[in-house]
Amino acid sequence: MKVHSLFARAPRKTLVLGITALITGVLCVAGITSSRAVAAACQAPSTNFGSGSATVNVTNAGTYRVWSRVMAPNIQDSNYLLEIDGNTCYSVGGGTVTPNTWTWIDYKDSAADSKIDIALSAGNHTLKFIGTKADVKLDKVMFVSDLTCTPVDDGSNCDTPSDVMPPTVSLTAPTEGSTVSGNTNVTANATDNVGITKVQFYANSALIGEDTTAPYSVSWNTTAAPNGTYSIIARAFDSANNLSTDSYSVVVQNGDTQAPTTPSGLTVVVNSATKSTLTWKASTDNVSVKGYTVIRDGSPLANLGAVTTYSDSTLTPGTQYKYQLVAFDAAGNKSAPTQIVAVTTPSAPDTQAPTTPGDLRATTVSASQINLSWQASTDNTSAVTYEIFSKPRNGNATKLGTSTTTSFGVTGLKANTEYSYYVVAKDSAGNTSQASNTATSKTAPKQRRSTLWGTVTTTSGRSVKDTHVIVQTQGKKRVYHANRNGKYVINNLAAGSYTVTYRAPGYVSKSVRLTLGAEAVRMQNITMVKR
């Protein structure tokens, strides 16, 4: 624990003449005299209760808790301002300071749970103490690195240095890279500035044992471990629980040391998008083959017994996998791995149906046509097509056609007849959605035709020969002819508005606008003027 303290070495001095405001005697503050309180980070109080300054040298950078031993005349008037390095200001004390008693405090702004913890770099730091209340006395200030330590009496209990020096440890037996068998002693040397509490020994991650007295050693029964390479580790601890380690590798070799032969004939068959089956010919061994390790993509996947087939059901569709096999015996001896066999799983079949087409609407266009429109469906893999069905009140639905857009025109219908329809979406895998809502509409009644007739005469009442009667509606034009007596009859006209123009050689053309109703017979006589 690092402690930096400012405390009285000489009789305390009153900083403000005639007022016991802020009294401090500190290391390196000889020559402090009473003066008007001033501040940089701290705002100077309106009333001068005095100030003082000091320098503290921080040996090690870190976070420190600031403790002050304060005496005050009462609980309410018990705080002062502490400024650190001219840029941090704290209001220290207030609230729980016992009146007229030297009390250790570590809080700010009158809140006992608001600690004064500050990160300080190594080196000198400037402190300033500024009085804010009358008769407040400051006896000692400490910067303590152990944030859990609470000073008592003169604060020396927080002045005990912590043991931060780790031990040293080194393995001494067996030697690095050596081959061991049976019961083997594992030993190490360990030292510490305070004292070693224990040394633990490991083979890989398994604890072999521990020793608490020098020379440090344990016995390792290697016959309980499969043959192979092991990292032996020594871990030394001191009383402060500081830790050091040393490690290196040795080879365990007991009994049977002959490895099985490499498995042969490894074959991998892909059964589905998520499963494959491995088969192989058995390995041989001088004693017996205990089993096989399946390796997938360079990592062990499964340890098997003495079998010659294995099913892997943990595959991902559309992915390549690389398989190998290694045989092992009861002594832990392993064969060389087989050659790599690579396979790729197929993509997963699409079984997800498109979403249902939405908001199907049927709109009557004419006596023989109804147009359908709907909101598009979506699918997880592909674009969709739409199948359109009629839905009679009685009987089975009939498929009318398909569409790649969100509309479809139904033609050839009976006039003045009600029809109902629904739509389903279908993806490229043949998955179909639920049926859309049913939309119903009625075709228009069959349109009844009208007749336009009349006579074309001169102003004197004589008939006009060779008259052309031109009928125009909705951008369409048809030409009719009057007979030699100037009479004309035009049948089979639909109800609607027309522009009719009359033209004859030697006469001024004449046009009229007229509207025909259903089944109307309209007479339109025309008088033409010579040019």
Coordinates of C-alpha atoms in Angstrom, one line a residue:
M1 CA 0.0 0.0 0.0
K2 CA 1.4 3.4 -1.0
V3 CA 0.7 6.3 1.5
H4 CA 1.7 9.9 1.1
S5 CA 0.9 12.1 4.1
L6 CA 0.9 15.7 5.1
F7 CA 1.0 16.1 8.8
A8 CA 2.1 18.5 11.6
R9 CA 5.8 18.5 12.6
A10 CA 5.7 21.8 14.5
P11 CA 3.2 23.7 16.5
R12 CA 0.1 24.4 14.3
K13 CA -0.2 27.8 12.8
T14 CA -3.3 29.9 12.5
L15 CA -3.6 30.9 8.9
V16 CA -5.9 33.9 9.5
L17 CA -4.9 36.2 12.3
G18 CA -7.5 36.2 15.1
I19 CA -9.6 33.4 13.5
T20 CA -8.9 29.7 13.9
A21 CA -9.8 28.9 10.4
L22 CA -7.6 26.4 8.7
I23 CA -4.5 25.2 10.6
T24 CA -2.0 22.8 9.1
G25 CA 1.5 21.9 9.7
V26 CA 2.8 19.7 6.8
L27 CA 6.0 18.3 5.4
C28 CA 7.7 20.9 3.1
V29 CA 5.5 23.8 4.2
A30 CA 7.9 25.8 6.4
G31 CA 7.3 29.5 6.1
I32 CA 3.5 29.4 5.5
T33 CA 2.0 32.7 6.7
S34 CA -1.5 33.9 7.1
S35 CA -2.9 35.3 3.8
R36 CA -6.1 36.1 2.0
A37 CA -7.5 32.8 0.6
V38 CA -7.1 32.6 -3.2
A39 CA -7.9 29.8 -5.6
A40 CA -7.5 28.6 -9.1
A41 CA -9.8 25.6 -9.4
C42 CA -11.5 26.5 -6.1
Q43 CA -13.5 29.7 -5.9
A44 CA -12.2 31.9 -3.0
P45 CA -14.8 32.3 -0.3
S46 CA -16.3 35.7 0.3
T47 CA -15.0 35.7 3.9
N48 CA -11.3 35.1 4.4
F49 CA -10.8 32.1 6.6
G50 CA -7.1 31.6 5.5
S51 CA -5.3 29.3 3.2
G52 CA -2.1 27.2 3.0
S53 CA -0.2 25.1 0.5
A54 CA 2.1 22.1 0.4
T55 CA 3.8 19.8 -2.1
V56 CA 3.6 16.0 -1.9
N57 CA 5.8 13.6 -3.8
V58 CA 4.0 10.5 -5.3
T59 CA 6.4 7.6 -5.7
N60 CA 4.2 5.4 -7.8
A61 CA 1.5 6.4 -10.2
G62 CA -2.0 5.1 -9.3
T63 CA -5.4 5.8 -7.8
Y64 CA -5.3 7.2 -4.2
R65 CA -8.0 7.9 -1.6
V66 CA -7.6 11.2 0.2
W67 CA -8.1 11.2 4.0
S68 CA -8.1 14.3 6.2
R69 CA -8.0 14.5 10.0
V70 CA -10.2 17.5 10.9
M71 CA -11.5 19.2 14.1
A72 CA -14.5 21.5 13.8
P73 CA -16.6 23.5 16.3
N74 CA -19.8 21.8 15.2
I75 CA -21.2 19.4 12.6
Q76 CA -22.6 22.1 10.3
D77 CA -19.4 24.2 10.0
S78 CA -16.8 21.4 9.5
N79 CA -15.6 21.6 5.9
Y80 CA -12.7 23.2 3.9
L81 CA -11.6 23.3 0.2
L82 CA -8.8 21.1 -1.1
E83 CA -7.3 22.0 -4.4
I84 CA -5.0 19.5 -6.2
D85 CA -2.5 20.7 -8.9
G86 CA -4.6 23.8 -9.5
N87 CA -7.2 22.0 -11.6
T88 CA -9.2 19.8 -9.2
C89 CA -11.2 21.3 -6.3
Y90 CA -13.0 19.3 -3.6
S91 CA -15.3 20.5 -0.7
V92 CA -14.0 18.2 2.1
G93 CA -16.0 17.4 5.3
G94 CA -19.3 18.6 6.5
G95 CA -22.2 16.5 7.9
T96 CA -20.6 13.8 10.1
V97 CA -17.5 15.4 11.6
T98 CA -17.7 15.0 15.4
P99 CA -17.4 18.5 16.9
N100 CA -14.1 19.3 18.7
T101 CA -12.6 15.9 18.0
W102 CA -10.0 14.9 15.5
T103 CA -11.9 12.9 13.0
W104 CA -10.7 11.1 9.8
I105 CA -12.9 11.9 6.8
D106 CA -12.7 10.8 3.1
Y107 CA -15.9 12.3 1.7
K108 CA -16.7 15.4 -0.3
D109 CA -19.6 17.8 -0.7
S110 CA -21.1 16.8 2.7
A111 CA -21.9 13.3 1.4
A112 CA -20.3 10.5 3.4
D113 CA -20.6 8.0 0.4
S114 CA -18.9 10.4 -2.0
K115 CA -15.2 9.3 -1.8
I116 CA -12.3 11.4 -2.8
D117 CA -10.4 9.0 -5.2
I118 CA -8.0 10.6 -7.6
A119 CA -5.5 9.3 -10.2
L120 CA -2.0 10.7 -9.6
S121 CA 1.1 10.4 -11.7
A122 CA 4.5 9.8 -10.2
G123 CA 6.2 13.0 -9.1
N124 CA 5.4 16.2 -7.2
H125 CA 1.8 17.5 -6.8
T126 CA 0.7 20.8 -5.4
L127 CA -2.0 21.0 -2.7
K128 CA -3.8 24.1 -1.5
F129 CA -6.0 24.2 1.6
I130 CA -8.7 27.0 1.7
G131 CA -10.8 27.8 4.8
T132 CA -14.5 28.1 4.3
K133 CA -15.7 28.0 7.9
A134 CA -14.4 29.5 11.2
D135 CA -12.4 27.4 13.7
V136 CA -11.9 24.5 11.4
K137 CA -8.5 22.8 12.0
L138 CA -6.7 20.5 9.7
D139 CA -4.2 18.2 11.4
K140 CA -3.1 15.7 8.7
V141 CA -3.8 14.7 5.1
M142 CA -3.0 11.2 3.7
F143 CA -3.1 9.8 0.1
V144 CA -3.6 6.0 0.5
S145 CA -3.4 3.6 -2.4
D146 CA -5.3 0.8 -0.5
L147 CA -8.9 2.1 -1.0
T148 CA -10.2 -0.3 1.7
C149 CA -8.0 1.0 4.5
T150 CA -9.5 3.4 7.0
P151 CA -6.9 5.4 9.1
V152 CA -7.2 5.3 12.9
D153 CA -5.2 7.3 15.5
D154 CA -2.3 8.8 13.6
G155 CA -3.1 6.8 10.5
S156 CA 0.0 4.5 10.7
N157 CA -2.2 1.5 10.1
C158 CA -2.6 2.5 6.5
D159 CA 1.1 3.0 6.2
T160 CA 2.0 -0.7 6.0
P161 CA 3.5 -1.5 2.6
S162 CA 1.9 -4.4 0.6
D163 CA 3.9 -7.3 -0.8
V164 CA 3.7 -6.9 -4.5
M165 CA 6.9 -8.8 -5.4
P166 CA 6.1 -12.1 -7.1
P167 CA 8.2 -15.2 -6.2
T168 CA 10.7 -16.9 -8.6
V169 CA 10.3 -20.5 -9.5
S170 CA 12.1 -22.9 -11.8
L171 CA 11.5 -26.6 -12.6
T172 CA 14.5 -28.8 -11.9
A173 CA 13.3 -32.4 -12.7
P174 CA 12.5 -34.1 -14.9
T175 CA 14.7 -32.3 -17.4
E176 CA 13.1 -30.5 -20.4
G177 CA 12.3 -32.8 -23.3
S178 CA 13.1 -36.0 -21.5
T179 CA 11.1 -39.2 -21.7
V180 CA 9.5 -40.4 -18.4
S181 CA 7.6 -43.5 -17.3
G182 CA 6.2 -45.0 -14.1
N183 CA 6.3 -42.9 -11.0
T184 CA 8.4 -39.8 -11.7
N185 CA 9.5 -37.1 -9.2
V186 CA 8.7 -33.5 -10.4
T187 CA 10.8 -30.9 -8.5
A188 CA 11.3 -27.1 -8.5
N189 CA 13.2 -24.4 -6.7
A190 CA 11.2 -21.3 -5.5
T191 CA 12.2 -18.2 -3.6
D192 CA 10.4 -15.0 -2.4
N193 CA 11.3 -11.7 -0.7
V194 CA 8.8 -12.6 2.1
G195 CA 8.2 -16.3 1.9
I196 CA 6.8 -19.2 -0.2
T197 CA 3.4 -20.6 0.9
K198 CA 3.1 -23.4 -1.6
V199 CA 4.2 -24.8 -5.0
Q200 CA 1.7 -26.5 -7.2
F201 CA 2.6 -29.0 -10.0
Y202 CA 0.5 -29.7 -13.1
A203 CA 0.7 -32.0 -16.1
N204 CA -1.1 -30.1 -18.8
S205 CA -4.1 -28.7 -16.9
A206 CA -4.3 -31.6 -14.4
L207 CA -3.0 -30.9 -10.8
I208 CA -0.4 -33.5 -9.8
G209 CA 0.0 -32.2 -6.3
E210 CA 1.5 -29.4 -4.2
D211 CA 4.2 -29.0 -1.6
T212 CA 4.5 -26.3 1.1
T213 CA 8.1 -26.8 2.2
A214 CA 11.4 -26.7 0.4
P215 CA 12.7 -28.6 -1.4
Y216 CA 9.4 -28.6 -3.4
S217 CA 8.5 -31.9 -5.1
V218 CA 5.7 -34.3 -5.9
S219 CA 5.5 -37.8 -7.3
W220 CA 3.7 -38.2 -10.7
N221 CA 2.2 -41.5 -11.7
T222 CA 2.6 -41.4 -15.4
T223 CA 1.1 -44.8 -15.9
A224 CA -2.3 -43.2 -15.4
A225 CA -1.7 -40.9 -18.4
P226 CA -1.8 -41.9 -22.0
N227 CA 1.5 -41.9 -23.8
G228 CA 2.3 -38.6 -25.4
T229 CA 3.8 -35.1 -24.8
Y230 CA 2.9 -33.2 -21.7
S231 CA 3.6 -29.7 -20.4
I232 CA 4.6 -29.9 -16.7
I233 CA 4.0 -26.7 -14.8
A234 CA 5.3 -25.4 -11.4
R235 CA 3.2 -22.5 -9.8
A236 CA 4.7 -20.8 -6.8
F237 CA 2.6 -18.6 -4.4
D238 CA 3.7 -16.2 -1.6
S239 CA 1.7 -15.0 1.4
A240 CA 0.2 -12.1 -0.6
N241 CA -0.9 -14.7 -3.2
N242 CA 1.5 -13.3 -5.8
L243 CA 2.1 -16.0 -8.4
S244 CA 5.0 -17.1 -10.7
T245 CA 5.1 -20.1 -13.1
D246 CA 7.6 -22.2 -15.0
S247 CA 6.9 -24.9 -17.5
Y248 CA 8.4 -27.1 -20.2
S249 CA 7.5 -30.3 -22.1
V250 CA 8.3 -34.0 -21.4
V251 CA 7.3 -37.2 -23.1
V252 CA 5.4 -40.0 -21.3
Q253 CA 6.1 -43.4 -22.6
N254 CA 4.9 -46.5 -20.8
G255 CA 4.3 -50.1 -22.0
D256 CA 3.1 -50.4 -25.5
T257 CA 4.7 -47.8 -27.8
Q258 CA 3.7 -49.2 -31.2
A259 CA 1.0 -47.2 -33.0
P260 CA -1.7 -48.8 -35.0
T261 CA -1.6 -48.8 -38.8
T262 CA -3.3 -45.9 -40.6
P263 CA -7.0 -46.7 -41.5
S264 CA -7.4 -47.4 -45.2
G265 CA -10.2 -47.0 -47.7
L266 CA -11.9 -44.0 -46.1
T267 CA -15.0 -43.2 -48.1
V268 CA -17.5 -40.4 -47.4
V269 CA -21.1 -40.5 -48.8
V270 CA -23.3 -37.4 -48.6
N271 CA -26.7 -38.6 -47.6
S272 CA -28.5 -35.3 -47.4
A273 CA -27.9 -31.6 -46.9
T274 CA -27.2 -32.2 -43.2
K275 CA -25.8 -35.8 -43.1
S276 CA -22.8 -37.8 -44.3
T277 CA -21.7 -41.4 -43.7
L278 CA -18.0 -42.4 -43.3
T279 CA -16.8 -46.0 -43.9
W280 CA -13.2 -47.4 -43.8
K281 CA -11.2 -50.6 -43.4
A282 CA -10.0 -51.5 -39.9
S283 CA -6.5 -50.7 -38.8
T284 CA -4.2 -53.3 -37.2
D285 CA -2.0 -53.1 -34.0
N286 CA 0.6 -55.2 -32.2
V287 CA -1.8 -55.5 -29.3
S288 CA -5.3 -54.2 -30.4
V289 CA -6.9 -51.2 -31.9
K290 CA -9.0 -49.5 -29.2
G291 CA -10.8 -47.0 -31.6
Y292 CA -10.7 -44.2 -34.1
T293 CA -10.8 -40.4 -34.0
V294 CA -12.9 -38.7 -36.7
I295 CA -11.3 -35.4 -37.7
R296 CA -13.3 -32.8 -39.6
D297 CA -11.8 -29.7 -41.0
G298 CA -8.6 -30.3 -39.0
S299 CA -10.3 -30.6 -35.6
P300 CA -11.3 -33.8 -33.7
L301 CA -15.1 -34.5 -34.2
A302 CA -15.7 -37.8 -32.4
N303 CA -13.8 -40.6 -30.6
L304 CA -15.2 -44.0 -31.6
G305 CA -14.7 -47.6 -30.5
A306 CA -13.4 -50.4 -32.8
V307 CA -16.0 -49.7 -35.5
T308 CA -15.7 -49.1 -39.3
T309 CA -18.5 -46.6 -39.9
Y310 CA -19.7 -43.3 -38.6
S311 CA -22.6 -41.0 -39.4
D312 CA -22.1 -37.2 -39.1
S313 CA -25.5 -35.5 -38.8
T314 CA -24.2 -32.0 -37.8
L315 CA -23.6 -30.6 -41.3
T316 CA -24.8 -27.4 -42.9
P317 CA -26.3 -27.3 -46.3
G318 CA -24.2 -26.1 -49.2
T319 CA -20.9 -26.5 -47.3
Q320 CA -17.6 -28.3 -48.0
Y321 CA -16.2 -30.6 -45.3
K322 CA -12.8 -32.4 -45.1
Y323 CA -12.6 -35.7 -43.2
Q324 CA -9.6 -37.7 -41.9
L325 CA -9.3 -40.7 -39.5
V326 CA -6.7 -41.6 -36.8
A327 CA -6.6 -45.0 -35.1
F328 CA -5.5 -45.3 -31.5
D329 CA -4.7 -48.3 -29.1
A330 CA -5.2 -48.8 -25.4
A331 CA -1.8 -47.3 -24.6
G332 CA -2.7 -44.0 -26.4
N333 CA -0.5 -44.6 -29.4
K334 CA -2.0 -43.0 -32.5
S335 CA -1.6 -43.8 -36.2
A336 CA -0.8 -41.3 -38.9
P337 CA -4.0 -39.6 -40.2
T338 CA -5.6 -40.8 -43.4
Q339 CA -5.6 -38.7 -46.6
I340 CA -8.2 -36.0 -46.6
V341 CA -11.6 -36.8 -48.2
A342 CA -13.5 -33.7 -49.1
V343 CA -17.2 -33.6 -49.8
T344 CA -19.8 -30.8 -50.3
T345 CA -23.4 -31.0 -49.0
P346 CA -26.2 -29.9 -51.3
S347 CA -28.2 -26.8 -50.7
A348 CA -31.2 -27.3 -48.5
P349 CA -34.5 -27.9 -50.4
D350 CA -36.8 -24.9 -50.4
T351 CA -39.9 -25.9 -48.4
Q352 CA -41.0 -22.4 -47.5
A353 CA -44.1 -21.1 -49.3
P354 CA -44.5 -17.5 -50.5
T355 CA -46.5 -15.1 -48.5
T356 CA -50.2 -14.8 -49.3
P357 CA -51.2 -12.3 -51.9
G358 CA -53.0 -9.4 -50.3
D359 CA -55.9 -7.1 -50.9
L360 CA -57.3 -8.8 -54.0
R361 CA -59.6 -6.4 -55.9
A362 CA -62.0 -7.1 -58.8
T363 CA -62.9 -4.2 -61.1
T364 CA -65.6 -4.4 -63.8
V365 CA -64.4 -3.1 -67.2
S366 CA -67.3 -4.0 -69.4
A367 CA -70.1 -6.5 -70.0
S368 CA -67.5 -9.1 -70.8
Q369 CA -64.3 -8.3 -68.8
I370 CA -63.3 -7.9 -65.1
N371 CA -59.8 -6.9 -64.1
L372 CA -58.0 -8.3 -61.0
S373 CA -55.2 -6.6 -59.0
W374 CA -53.5 -7.5 -55.7
Q375 CA -50.5 -6.8 -53.5
A376 CA -47.3 -8.7 -54.2
S377 CA -46.1 -11.8 -52.3
T378 CA -42.6 -12.4 -51.1
D379 CA -40.5 -15.6 -51.0
N380 CA -37.3 -16.7 -49.3
T381 CA -35.4 -17.8 -52.4
S382 CA -37.0 -16.8 -55.7
A383 CA -39.5 -14.6 -57.6
V384 CA -43.1 -15.9 -57.5
T385 CA -45.8 -16.3 -60.1
Y386 CA -49.5 -16.1 -59.4
E387 CA -52.3 -18.5 -60.3
I388 CA -55.8 -17.1 -60.7
F389 CA -58.9 -19.1 -59.9
S390 CA -62.6 -18.5 -60.4
K391 CA -64.7 -19.4 -57.4
P392 CA -68.3 -20.3 -58.3
R393 CA -70.9 -20.4 -55.6
N394 CA -71.5 -24.1 -56.4
G395 CA -68.8 -26.4 -57.8
N396 CA -65.1 -26.6 -57.8
A397 CA -62.7 -23.7 -58.4
T398 CA -61.3 -23.4 -61.9
K399 CA -57.8 -22.1 -62.7
L400 CA -58.0 -19.3 -65.3
G401 CA -54.4 -18.6 -65.9
T402 CA -51.1 -17.4 -64.4
S403 CA -49.4 -14.0 -64.1
T404 CA -45.9 -12.8 -63.3
T405 CA -47.3 -9.4 -62.4
T406 CA -49.9 -8.3 -59.8
S407 CA -52.8 -8.0 -62.2
F408 CA -54.9 -10.1 -64.5
G409 CA -57.7 -9.5 -66.9
V410 CA -60.5 -12.0 -67.1
T411 CA -62.3 -11.8 -70.5
G412 CA -65.1 -13.6 -72.3
L413 CA -67.6 -13.2 -69.5
K414 CA -71.4 -13.0 -69.6
A415 CA -73.0 -9.6 -69.3
N416 CA -74.7 -8.6 -66.0
T417 CA -73.2 -11.6 -64.2
E418 CA -71.5 -11.8 -60.8
Y419 CA -68.1 -13.5 -60.6
S420 CA -65.8 -14.4 -57.7
Y421 CA -62.0 -14.9 -57.8
Y422 CA -59.0 -15.7 -55.6
V423 CA -55.2 -15.8 -56.2
V424 CA -52.3 -18.0 -54.9
A425 CA -48.6 -17.3 -55.2
K426 CA -46.2 -20.0 -56.3
D427 CA -42.3 -20.2 -56.1
S428 CA -39.9 -22.0 -58.4
A429 CA -39.8 -25.0 -56.0
G430 CA -43.5 -25.4 -56.4
N431 CA -44.4 -24.2 -52.9
T432 CA -47.8 -22.4 -53.0
S433 CA -49.1 -19.8 -50.6
Q434 CA -52.5 -19.7 -48.9
A435 CA -55.3 -18.4 -51.0
S436 CA -55.8 -14.6 -51.1
N437 CA -59.1 -13.0 -50.0
T438 CA -62.0 -13.6 -52.4
A439 CA -62.9 -10.6 -54.6
T440 CA -66.3 -10.4 -56.3
S441 CA -67.6 -8.2 -59.1
K442 CA -70.5 -8.1 -61.6
T443 CA -70.1 -7.5 -65.3
A444 CA -71.9 -4.6 -66.9
P445 CA -75.3 -5.2 -68.6
K446 CA -75.2 -5.9 -72.3
Q447 CA -75.3 -2.5 -74.1
R448 CA -78.4 -1.9 -76.2
R449 CA -77.8 -0.1 -79.5
S450 CA -79.3 3.1 -80.9
T451 CA -80.2 4.5 -84.4
L452 CA -79.5 7.9 -85.9
W453 CA -81.4 8.9 -89.1
G454 CA -82.4 12.0 -91.1
T455 CA -82.4 13.9 -94.4
V456 CA -79.8 16.3 -95.8
T457 CA -81.4 19.1 -97.8
T458 CA -80.5 22.5 -99.3
T459 CA -81.9 25.8 -97.9
S460 CA -84.6 25.5 -100.6
G461 CA -85.6 22.0 -99.4
R462 CA -84.0 20.0 -102.2
S463 CA -82.1 16.8 -101.3
V464 CA -78.3 16.9 -101.3
K465 CA -76.7 14.0 -103.2
D466 CA -73.4 12.3 -102.4
T467 CA -73.4 13.4 -98.8
H468 CA -70.8 11.7 -96.5
V469 CA -71.9 11.3 -92.8
I470 CA -68.8 11.0 -90.6
V471 CA -69.5 9.8 -87.0
Q472 CA -66.7 10.2 -84.4
T473 CA -66.5 9.1 -80.7
Q474 CA -63.6 8.4 -78.3
G475 CA -61.1 8.9 -81.1
K476 CA -62.8 6.5 -83.5
K477 CA -64.3 7.5 -86.8
R478 CA -66.7 5.8 -89.2
V479 CA -68.0 7.1 -92.6
Y480 CA -71.6 6.6 -93.8
H481 CA -73.4 7.7 -97.0
A482 CA -76.8 9.3 -97.6
N483 CA -78.8 8.0 -100.6
R484 CA -79.6 10.1 -103.7
N485 CA -82.6 11.5 -101.9
G486 CA -80.3 12.8 -99.1
K487 CA -81.6 10.3 -96.6
Y488 CA -79.3 8.3 -94.2
V489 CA -79.8 5.7 -91.5
I490 CA -77.1 4.6 -89.1
N491 CA -77.9 1.7 -86.9
N492 CA -76.1 -0.1 -84.0
L493 CA -74.7 2.9 -82.3
A494 CA -73.7 2.6 -78.6
A495 CA -75.1 5.0 -76.1
G496 CA -72.7 8.0 -75.7
S497 CA -71.6 11.3 -77.1
Y498 CA -70.8 11.8 -80.8
T499 CA -69.6 14.4 -83.2
V500 CA -71.3 14.0 -86.6
T501 CA -69.9 15.8 -89.7
Y502 CA -71.8 16.2 -93.0
R503 CA -69.8 16.7 -96.2
A504 CA -71.0 17.0 -99.8
P505 CA -69.3 18.4 -103.0
G506 CA -70.0 22.1 -103.5
Y507 CA -71.5 22.6 -100.0
V508 CA -70.1 23.9 -96.7
S509 CA -69.4 21.1 -94.3
K510 CA -71.4 21.0 -91.1
S511 CA -70.8 19.3 -87.7
V512 CA -73.2 18.7 -84.8
R513 CA -72.6 17.3 -81.3
L514 CA -75.3 15.0 -80.0
T515 CA -75.8 12.4 -77.3
L516 CA -77.6 9.1 -77.7
G517 CA -79.1 7.1 -74.9
A518 CA -79.6 3.3 -74.9
E519 CA -82.0 2.1 -77.5
A520 CA -82.6 5.6 -78.8
V521 CA -83.9 6.5 -82.2
R522 CA -82.7 10.0 -83.1
M523 CA -83.7 12.0 -86.2
Q524 CA -81.2 14.6 -87.2
N525 CA -82.1 16.6 -90.4
I526 CA -79.4 18.8 -91.8
T527 CA -79.6 21.9 -94.0
M528 CA -76.5 22.6 -96.0
V529 CA -75.4 25.8 -97.7
K530 CA -73.7 26.0 -101.1
R531 CA -70.2 27.4 -101.2

